[in-house]
JSON list of C-alpha atoms in Angstrom, two decimals:
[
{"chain": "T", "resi": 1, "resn": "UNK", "atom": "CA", "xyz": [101.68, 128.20, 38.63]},
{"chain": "T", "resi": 2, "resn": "UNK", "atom": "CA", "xyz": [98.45, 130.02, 38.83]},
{"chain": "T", "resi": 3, "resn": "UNK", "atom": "CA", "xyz": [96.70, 126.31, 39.52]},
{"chain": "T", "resi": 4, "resn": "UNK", "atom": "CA", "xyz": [99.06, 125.17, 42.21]},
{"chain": "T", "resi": 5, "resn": "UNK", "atom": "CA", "xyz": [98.23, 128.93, 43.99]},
{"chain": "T", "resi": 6, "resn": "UNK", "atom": "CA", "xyz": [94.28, 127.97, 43.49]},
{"chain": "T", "resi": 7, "resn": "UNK", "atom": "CA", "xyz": [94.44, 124.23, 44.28]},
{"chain": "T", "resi": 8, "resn": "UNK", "atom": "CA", "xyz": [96.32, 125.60, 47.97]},
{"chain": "T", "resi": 9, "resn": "UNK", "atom": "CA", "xyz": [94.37, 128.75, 48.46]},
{"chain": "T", "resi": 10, "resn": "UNK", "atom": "CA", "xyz": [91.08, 125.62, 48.13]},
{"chain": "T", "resi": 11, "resn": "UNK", "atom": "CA", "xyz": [92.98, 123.16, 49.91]},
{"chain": "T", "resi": 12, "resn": "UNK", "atom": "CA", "xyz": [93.95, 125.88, 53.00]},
{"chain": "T", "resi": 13, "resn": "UNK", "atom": "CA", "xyz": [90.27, 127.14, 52.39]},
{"chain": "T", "resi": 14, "resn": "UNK", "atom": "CA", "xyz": [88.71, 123.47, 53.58]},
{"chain": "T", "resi": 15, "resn": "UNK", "atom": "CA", "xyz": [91.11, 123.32, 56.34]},
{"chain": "T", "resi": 16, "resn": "UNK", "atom": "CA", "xyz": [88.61, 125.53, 58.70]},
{"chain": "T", "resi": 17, "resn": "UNK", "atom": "CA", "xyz": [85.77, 123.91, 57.06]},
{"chain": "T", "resi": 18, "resn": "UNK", "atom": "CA", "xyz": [83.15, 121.67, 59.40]},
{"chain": "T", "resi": 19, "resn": "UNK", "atom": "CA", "xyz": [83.15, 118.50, 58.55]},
{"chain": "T", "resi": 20, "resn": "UNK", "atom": "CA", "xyz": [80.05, 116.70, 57.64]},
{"chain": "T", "resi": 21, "resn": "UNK", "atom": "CA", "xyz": [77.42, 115.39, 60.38]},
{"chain": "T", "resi": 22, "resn": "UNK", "atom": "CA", "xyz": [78.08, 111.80, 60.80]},
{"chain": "T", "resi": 23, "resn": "UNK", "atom": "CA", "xyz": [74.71, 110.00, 59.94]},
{"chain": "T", "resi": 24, "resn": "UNK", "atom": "CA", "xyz": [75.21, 106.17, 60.59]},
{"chain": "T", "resi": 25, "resn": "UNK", "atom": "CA", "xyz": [76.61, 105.15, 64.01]},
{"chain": "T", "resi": 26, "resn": "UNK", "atom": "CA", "xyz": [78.68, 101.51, 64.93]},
{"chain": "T", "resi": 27, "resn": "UNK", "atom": "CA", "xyz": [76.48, 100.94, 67.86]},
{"chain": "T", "resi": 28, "resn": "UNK", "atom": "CA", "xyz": [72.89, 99.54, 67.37]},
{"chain": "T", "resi": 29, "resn": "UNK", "atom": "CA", "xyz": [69.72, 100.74, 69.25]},
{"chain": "T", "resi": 30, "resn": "UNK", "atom": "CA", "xyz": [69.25, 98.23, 72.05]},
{"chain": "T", "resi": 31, "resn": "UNK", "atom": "CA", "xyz": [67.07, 98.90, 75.44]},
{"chain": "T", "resi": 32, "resn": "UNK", "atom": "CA", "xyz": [69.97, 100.50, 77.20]},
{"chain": "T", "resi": 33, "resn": "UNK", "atom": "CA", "xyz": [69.38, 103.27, 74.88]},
{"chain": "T", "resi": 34, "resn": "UNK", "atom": "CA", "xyz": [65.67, 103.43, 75.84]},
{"chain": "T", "resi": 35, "resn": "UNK", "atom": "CA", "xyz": [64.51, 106.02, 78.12]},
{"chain": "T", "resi": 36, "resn": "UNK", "atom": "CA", "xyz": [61.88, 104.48, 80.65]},
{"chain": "T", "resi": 37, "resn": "UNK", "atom": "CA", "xyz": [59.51, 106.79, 82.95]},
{"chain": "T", "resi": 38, "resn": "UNK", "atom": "CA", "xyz": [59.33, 106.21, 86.68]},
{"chain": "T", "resi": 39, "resn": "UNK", "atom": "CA", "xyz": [56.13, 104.64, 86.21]},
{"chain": "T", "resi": 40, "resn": "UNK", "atom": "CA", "xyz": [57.58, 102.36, 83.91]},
{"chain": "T", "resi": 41, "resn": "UNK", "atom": "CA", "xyz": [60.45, 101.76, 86.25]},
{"chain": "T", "resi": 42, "resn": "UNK", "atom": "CA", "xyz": [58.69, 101.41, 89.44]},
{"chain": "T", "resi": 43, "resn": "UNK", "atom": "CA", "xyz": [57.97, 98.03, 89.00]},
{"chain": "T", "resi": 44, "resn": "UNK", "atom": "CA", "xyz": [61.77, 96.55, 88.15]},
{"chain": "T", "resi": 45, "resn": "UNK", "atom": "CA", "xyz": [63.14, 98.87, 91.13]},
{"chain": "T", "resi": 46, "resn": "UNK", "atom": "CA", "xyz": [60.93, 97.73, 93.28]},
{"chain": "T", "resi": 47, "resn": "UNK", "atom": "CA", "xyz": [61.70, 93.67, 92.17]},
{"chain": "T", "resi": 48, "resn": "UNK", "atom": "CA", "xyz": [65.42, 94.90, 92.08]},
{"chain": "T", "resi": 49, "resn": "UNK", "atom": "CA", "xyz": [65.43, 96.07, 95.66]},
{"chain": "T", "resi": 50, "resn": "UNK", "atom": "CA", "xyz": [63.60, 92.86, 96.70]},
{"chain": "T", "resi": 51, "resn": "UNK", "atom": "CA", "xyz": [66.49, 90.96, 95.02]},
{"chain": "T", "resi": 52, "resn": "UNK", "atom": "CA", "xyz": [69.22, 93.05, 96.38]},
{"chain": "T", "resi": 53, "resn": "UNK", "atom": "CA", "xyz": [67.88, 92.12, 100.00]},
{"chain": "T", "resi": 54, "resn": "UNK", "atom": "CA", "xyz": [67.68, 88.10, 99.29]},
{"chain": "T", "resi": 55, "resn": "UNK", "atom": "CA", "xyz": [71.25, 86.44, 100.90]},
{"chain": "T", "resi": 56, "resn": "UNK", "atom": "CA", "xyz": [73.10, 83.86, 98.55]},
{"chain": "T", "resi": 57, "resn": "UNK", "atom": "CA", "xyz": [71.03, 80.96, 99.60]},
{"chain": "T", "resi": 58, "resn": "UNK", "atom": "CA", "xyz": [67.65, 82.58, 99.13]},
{"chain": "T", "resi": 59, "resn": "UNK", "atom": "CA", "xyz": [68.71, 83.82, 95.81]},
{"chain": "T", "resi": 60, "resn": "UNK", "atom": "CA", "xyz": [69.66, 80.42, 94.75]},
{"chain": "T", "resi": 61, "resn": "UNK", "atom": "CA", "xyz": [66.70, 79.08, 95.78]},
{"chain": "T", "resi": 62, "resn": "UNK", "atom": "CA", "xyz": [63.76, 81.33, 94.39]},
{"chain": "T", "resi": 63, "resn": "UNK", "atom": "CA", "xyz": [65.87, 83.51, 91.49]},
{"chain": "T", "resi": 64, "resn": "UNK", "atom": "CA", "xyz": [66.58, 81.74, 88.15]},
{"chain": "T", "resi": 65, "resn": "UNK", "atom": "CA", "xyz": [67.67, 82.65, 84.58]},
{"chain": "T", "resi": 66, "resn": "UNK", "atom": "CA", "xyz": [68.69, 86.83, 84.17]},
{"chain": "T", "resi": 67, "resn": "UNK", "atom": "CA", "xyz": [68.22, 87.68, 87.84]},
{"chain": "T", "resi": 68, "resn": "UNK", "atom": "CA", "xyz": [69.59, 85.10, 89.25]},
{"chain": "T", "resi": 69, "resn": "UNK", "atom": "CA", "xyz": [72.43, 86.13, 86.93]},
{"chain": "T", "resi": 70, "resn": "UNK", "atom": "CA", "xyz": [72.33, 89.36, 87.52]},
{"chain": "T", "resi": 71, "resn": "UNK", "atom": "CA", "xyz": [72.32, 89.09, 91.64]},
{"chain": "T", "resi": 72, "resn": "UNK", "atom": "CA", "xyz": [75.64, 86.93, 91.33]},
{"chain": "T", "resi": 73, "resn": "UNK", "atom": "CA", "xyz": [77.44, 89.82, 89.11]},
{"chain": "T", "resi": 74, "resn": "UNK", "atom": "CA", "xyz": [76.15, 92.57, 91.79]},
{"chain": "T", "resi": 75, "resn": "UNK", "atom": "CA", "xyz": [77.63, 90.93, 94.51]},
{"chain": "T", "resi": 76, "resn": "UNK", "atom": "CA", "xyz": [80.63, 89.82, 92.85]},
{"chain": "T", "resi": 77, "resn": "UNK", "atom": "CA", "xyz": [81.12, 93.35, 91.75]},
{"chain": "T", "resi": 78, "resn": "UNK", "atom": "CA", "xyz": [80.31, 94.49, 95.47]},
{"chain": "T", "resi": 79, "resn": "UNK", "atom": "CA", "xyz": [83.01, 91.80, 97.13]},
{"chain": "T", "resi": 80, "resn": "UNK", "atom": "CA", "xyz": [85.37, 93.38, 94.50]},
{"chain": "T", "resi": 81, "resn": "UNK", "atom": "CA", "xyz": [84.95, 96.84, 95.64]},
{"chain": "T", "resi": 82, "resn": "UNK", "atom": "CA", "xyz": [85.35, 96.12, 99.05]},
{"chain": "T", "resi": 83, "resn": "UNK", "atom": "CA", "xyz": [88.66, 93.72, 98.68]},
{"chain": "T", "resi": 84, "resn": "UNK", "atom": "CA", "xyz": [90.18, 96.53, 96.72]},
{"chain": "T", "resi": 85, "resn": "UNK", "atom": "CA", "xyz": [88.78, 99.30, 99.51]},
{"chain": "T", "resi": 86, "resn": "UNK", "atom": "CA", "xyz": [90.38, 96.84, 102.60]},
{"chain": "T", "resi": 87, "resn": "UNK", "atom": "CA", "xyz": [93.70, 96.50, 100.58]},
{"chain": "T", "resi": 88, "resn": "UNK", "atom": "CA", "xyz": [93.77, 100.44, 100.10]},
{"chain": "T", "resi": 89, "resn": "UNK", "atom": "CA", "xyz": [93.22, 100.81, 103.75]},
{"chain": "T", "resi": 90, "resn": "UNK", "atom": "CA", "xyz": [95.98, 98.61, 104.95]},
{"chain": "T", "resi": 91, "resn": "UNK", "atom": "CA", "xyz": [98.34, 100.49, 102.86]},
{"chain": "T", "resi": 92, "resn": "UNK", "atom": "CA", "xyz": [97.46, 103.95, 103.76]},
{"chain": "T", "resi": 93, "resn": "UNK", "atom": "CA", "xyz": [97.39, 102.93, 107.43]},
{"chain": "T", "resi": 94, "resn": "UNK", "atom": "CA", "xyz": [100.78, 101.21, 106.69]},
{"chain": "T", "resi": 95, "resn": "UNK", "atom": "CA", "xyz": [101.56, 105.14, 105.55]},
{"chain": "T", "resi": 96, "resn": "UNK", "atom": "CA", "xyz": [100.14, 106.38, 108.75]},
{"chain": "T", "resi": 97, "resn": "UNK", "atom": "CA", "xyz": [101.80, 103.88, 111.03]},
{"chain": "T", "resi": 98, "resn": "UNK", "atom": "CA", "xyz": [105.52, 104.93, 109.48]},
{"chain": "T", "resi": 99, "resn": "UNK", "atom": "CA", "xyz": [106.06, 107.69, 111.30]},
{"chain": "T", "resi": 100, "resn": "UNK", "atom": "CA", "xyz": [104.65, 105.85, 114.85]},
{"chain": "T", "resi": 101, "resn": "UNK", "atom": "CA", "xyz": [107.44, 106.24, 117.22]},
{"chain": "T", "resi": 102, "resn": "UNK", "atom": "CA", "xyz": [110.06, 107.97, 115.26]},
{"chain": "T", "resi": 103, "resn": "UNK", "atom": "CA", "xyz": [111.28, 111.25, 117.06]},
{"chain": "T", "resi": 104, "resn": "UNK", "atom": "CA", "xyz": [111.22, 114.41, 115.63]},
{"chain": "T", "resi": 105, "resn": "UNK", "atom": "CA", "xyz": [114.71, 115.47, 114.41]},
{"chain": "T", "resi": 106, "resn": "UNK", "atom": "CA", "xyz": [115.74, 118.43, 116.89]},
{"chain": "T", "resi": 107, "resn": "UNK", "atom": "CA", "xyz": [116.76, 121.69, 115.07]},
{"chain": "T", "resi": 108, "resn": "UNK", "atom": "CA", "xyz": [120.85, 120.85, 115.53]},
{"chain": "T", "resi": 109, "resn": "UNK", "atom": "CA", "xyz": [119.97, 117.76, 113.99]},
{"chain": "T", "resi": 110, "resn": "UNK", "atom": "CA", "xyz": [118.84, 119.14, 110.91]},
{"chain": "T", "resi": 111, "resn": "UNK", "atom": "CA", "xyz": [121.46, 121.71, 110.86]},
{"chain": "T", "resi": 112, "resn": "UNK", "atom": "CA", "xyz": [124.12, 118.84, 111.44]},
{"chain": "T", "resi": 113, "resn": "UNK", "atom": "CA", "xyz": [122.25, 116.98, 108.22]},
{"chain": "T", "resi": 114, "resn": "UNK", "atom": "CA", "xyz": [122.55, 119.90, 106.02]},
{"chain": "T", "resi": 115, "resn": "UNK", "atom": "CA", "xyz": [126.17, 120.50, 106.74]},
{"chain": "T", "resi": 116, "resn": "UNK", "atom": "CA", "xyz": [126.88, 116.53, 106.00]},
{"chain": "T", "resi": 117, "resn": "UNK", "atom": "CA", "xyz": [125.07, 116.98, 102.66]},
{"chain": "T", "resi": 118, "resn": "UNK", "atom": "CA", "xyz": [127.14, 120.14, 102.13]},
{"chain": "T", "resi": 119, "resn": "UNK", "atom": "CA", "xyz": [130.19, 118.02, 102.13]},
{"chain": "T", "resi": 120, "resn": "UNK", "atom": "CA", "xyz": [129.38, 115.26, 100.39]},
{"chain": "T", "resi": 121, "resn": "UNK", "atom": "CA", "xyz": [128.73, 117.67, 97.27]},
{"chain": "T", "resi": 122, "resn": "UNK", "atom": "CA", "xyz": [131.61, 119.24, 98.28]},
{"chain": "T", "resi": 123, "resn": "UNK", "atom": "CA", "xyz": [133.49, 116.17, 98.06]},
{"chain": "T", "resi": 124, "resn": "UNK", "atom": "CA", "xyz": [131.58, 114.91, 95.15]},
{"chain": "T", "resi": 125, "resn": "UNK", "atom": "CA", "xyz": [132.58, 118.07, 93.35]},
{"chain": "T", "resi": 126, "resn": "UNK", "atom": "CA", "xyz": [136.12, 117.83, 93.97]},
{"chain": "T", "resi": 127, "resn": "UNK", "atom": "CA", "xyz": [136.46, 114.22, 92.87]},
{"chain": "T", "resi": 128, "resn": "UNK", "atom": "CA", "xyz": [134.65, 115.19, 89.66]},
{"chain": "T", "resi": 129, "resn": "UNK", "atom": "CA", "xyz": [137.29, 118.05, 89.59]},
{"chain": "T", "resi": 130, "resn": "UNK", "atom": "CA", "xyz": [140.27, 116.05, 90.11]},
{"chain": "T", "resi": 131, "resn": "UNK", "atom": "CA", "xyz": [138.87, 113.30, 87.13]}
]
């Protein structure tokens, strides 16, 4: 008895206790990890932004290997973006255009709506009464 009292008065103990700093990670160190100056940087920014500029034909022509690569992902990232954007667009301006030409209900017409809902509840009550 006495050792079942201990073993949960441990076991509730280690409950609130922290648990040990993890010291090996899944992920391996690779240059995305690695922290570059600006001076460092200037160079591929600057190359980047002279990439970014080229159109599709230029880039085929002069780019090759990772940049070359790289340029085609960009832009097919950037063509995705702005599909998706143009597609949003139509339907909120499908959203918009809904209400285009539809009159305002007058204040008798929503009174005249209420009192039609009023009976069908009503009427819906007193079929469920009768069943």
């Amino acid at each position: 008895m006495r050792t079942t009292i201990i073993a949960a008065l441990v076991v509730g103990a280690s409950a609130f206790g922290v648990p040990p700093p993890v010291t090996q990670t899944s992920r391996r160190s690779t240059s995305l990890n690695e922290f570059l100056s600006p001076e460092e940087r200037a160079d591929t920014i600057g190359r980047w932004g002279e990439i970014r500029a080229m159109t599709k034909e230029e880039a085929s022509a002069s780019l090759s290997g990772d940049e070359l690569e790289s340029y085609n992902n960009y832009y097919a990232e950037v063509r995705d973006g702005v599909l998706k954007m143009q597609e949003l667009a139509q339907l909120m301006m499908a959203d918009v255009d809904k209400g285009k030409g539809v009159q305002p209900k007058t204040k008798g017409q929503r009174k005249r709506d209420k009192w039609a809902k009023v009976q069908a509840r009503a009427a819906a009550n007193a079929a469920a009464a009768q069943a």
